[in-house]
């Protein structure tokens, strides 16, 4: 085993803050404030929120890493750790860099390691002592890096519009206390990043909106829920209606219904909800309805670990729905890609009239990262439309299997049929018609494959004899591991998983190959074995619900290529 | 669309099946609706799976042959996509009162402006006559050879409790009456439900009993409670509109004046809005 200390981040400017506390102490908000602070210094930021499925108590933390260079992940070794309660103190002692500063609540812990702040007694005089606790995070950071008090106050004002006065007052108290106890000992360089940061789910939502999404249907399920919340609050402006019906079964079937009216529809859920959508997914394949499904994974099986991350749904996504029909499954490896890929998928599905999946994970959905996209670069493709006044057949045979669309009101009936059908869309069980319609749908699969061959389907980062295969949000962890450790390797990330761009991937089957993924059954590795005959030298996997810590991962990669 | 709404598909219902009555009533209703100013092409249908679902193939109207139990959800989706359309969902008692019951109750609750017609034949006909949610206790079918041990549900009371703003019962043997109900249901601004008592000549051939029992209502009941009481009467088979009220529809409350497919943002406007989100 390579111990963690063998691998230290080579990025001198990397600066990480971890804030831990109970649910209800404003840990997430504290992370947001720290992120904002870094952003205002022109630094690149990555924020990962670790929280449990409860509303009060328990243990939550936010890890915010930043650098003057572009970075791809949070880190679990922090320069500053702020523990708002005892559990946090116990948990995060191990997360300090050798020169890291550890802050804890000295009213709860006697003679702890690090710097004790009497947070309970300091907050007592305020109306809601628990609620203002979170502001400690940004106050500590501002003090130790020598930020002036006025800037702290204006930042607190902007991040905590509710309870402004108390938060500001408390932050000043903490700031003074920290200056008093340790002074400003840490150095923080300004960078030239001008980007804003977004959580992955908002990026997905904006991507779909920029491709003309009309309606988003969803039933709440972490980690997909924030897409629903985003559209519910901002959909009006973006021209997107948010609908929350009685179940995921309703969600998927309504979305198909909406496409019949001509509305671009998307749904979002996690594994359990996606399981309930199985039959409708198949219906979408049969009626040729281009619904875009967002599957944001959390650890399974069943309810699993609701607020954490995993890649255990890859096989499920690839095989969702009974019967043979074409579908496209794609998974973004970073924020910008989440934006363009979601937009692209919506167009692609309407072009080929078949369902598709954006497969992602909690780690991308709910982590926030700096992002720079240009919505005018989104390519929207109009679907093939029926132009004549007569002769409409919903399932007209064509060369590529794609039949022209038309929407009601229409003088000629438009028959979308979930039973096997003829070209008009009337039910049939005649052998030649059954086979012919299968052939028609299968032709679309081939057409999709051809289209993908002309597209950018695989991201390749870096170079070297060692090839690391990964996908989805794990790509972020791998890229950060390499960036910070200086390990030379080539990272190969398929953006599309079905059809899998084997023609591209095969080019990278050479030398030593490592697969990195978050599935105990190593589903991704198995897929590569099946499809491109990859025989990985080693498979690095993590399946405890947590994303990889980049330095930890770097250690494992080092070991694998030694 | 053919003048008589035929598609040319071969009809595979058993001779004498109550579904013929429903098909005839729908065709009549569509003609009447056209006279009343509703365009035929604005009527869109969805159907579940069962003998009832085959009506999809026999009506030259746009729509979707959906899944077993999901025709109501499909119908709601179409309505939300384009609220100017008039949607009629056709379900079975197994399909709509069993497999897909949640969709039905929620559609009623939210008062989305669609019409649901349930071909209630008291059996799962297409799957060879198993007991359905409306089969009486003691009903014998291949899955209950000794007789069903479950009592039936009473759909009208159920829908009224859920909040349906228009609830009616029709009878497959009274085509003219049923077609009037369909016209009223489609014209009703809100969720409209018609439970159609539909004998299956194979599994529930109760034409004679129903012909004796059937009783056309003169007017609707003024309270839900009275309507529920009426639905439970067993010495006669009251048909007609049991209850109606007007309340805001889900589609109007959710969308306001906006029609998702007609009132899209221009590309320019959308781009501008997205930019404003992305920019600092
Ligand atoms: C999900 C699913 N389960 C089961 C079936 C099989 N199935 C087809 S029709 C039917 C029952 C039909 O009963 P009902 O809805 O009352 O329609 P009817 O045939 O009586 O008109 C069933 C169980 C199916 N098609 N889909
Ligand atoms: S089985 Fe019954 S419901 Fe089905 S077509 Fe025959 S008579 Fe009608
Ligand atoms: Mg039935």
Coordinates of N, CA and C and ligand atoms in Angstrom, one line a residue, chain B residues 13-14 17 19 51 121 125 198 200-203, ligand 2:
Chain B
X13 N -63.7 -7.5 -31.7 CA -64.5 -7.7 -30.5 C -65.5 -8.8 -30.8
X14 N -65.9 -9.5 -29.8 CA -66.9 -10.6 -30.0 C -68.3 -9.9 -30.4
X17 N -70.6 -7.6 -28.2 CA -69.9 -7.0 -27.1 C -70.3 -5.6 -26.8
X19 N -68.6 -3.2 -26.1 CA -67.7 -2.2 -26.7 C -68.2 -1.6 -28.0
X51 N -59.5 -5.4 -23.9 CA -60.4 -5.4 -25.0 C -60.8 -4.0 -25.3
X121 N -66.5 -3.7 -17.6 CA -67.2 -5.0 -17.8 C -67.0 -5.9 -16.7
X125 N -61.2 -8.9 -19.3 CA -61.7 -9.7 -20.5 C -60.6 -10.3 -21.3
X198 N -70.5 -2.0 -19.2 CA -70.3 -2.6 -20.5 C -70.3 -4.1 -20.4
X200 N -69.7 -7.9 -21.1 CA -68.9 -8.7 -22.0 C -69.7 -10.0 -22.3
X201 N -70.0 -10.3 -23.5 CA -70.9 -11.4 -23.8 C -70.2 -12.7 -23.4
X202 N -68.9 -12.7 -23.2 CA -68.2 -13.9 -22.8 C -68.2 -14.1 -21.3
X203 N -67.8 -13.0 -20.6 CA -67.6 -13.2 -19.2 C -68.6 -12.6 -18.3
Ligands
LIG2 S1 -64.2 -10.9 -24.4 FE1 -65.8 -9.7 -23.7 S2 -65.1 -7.6 -23.6 FE2 -63.7 -8.7 -24.9 S3 -64.5 -8.4 -26.9 FE3 -65.4 -10.3 -26.2 S4 -67.3 -9.7 -25.3 FE4 -66.1 -7.9 -25.5

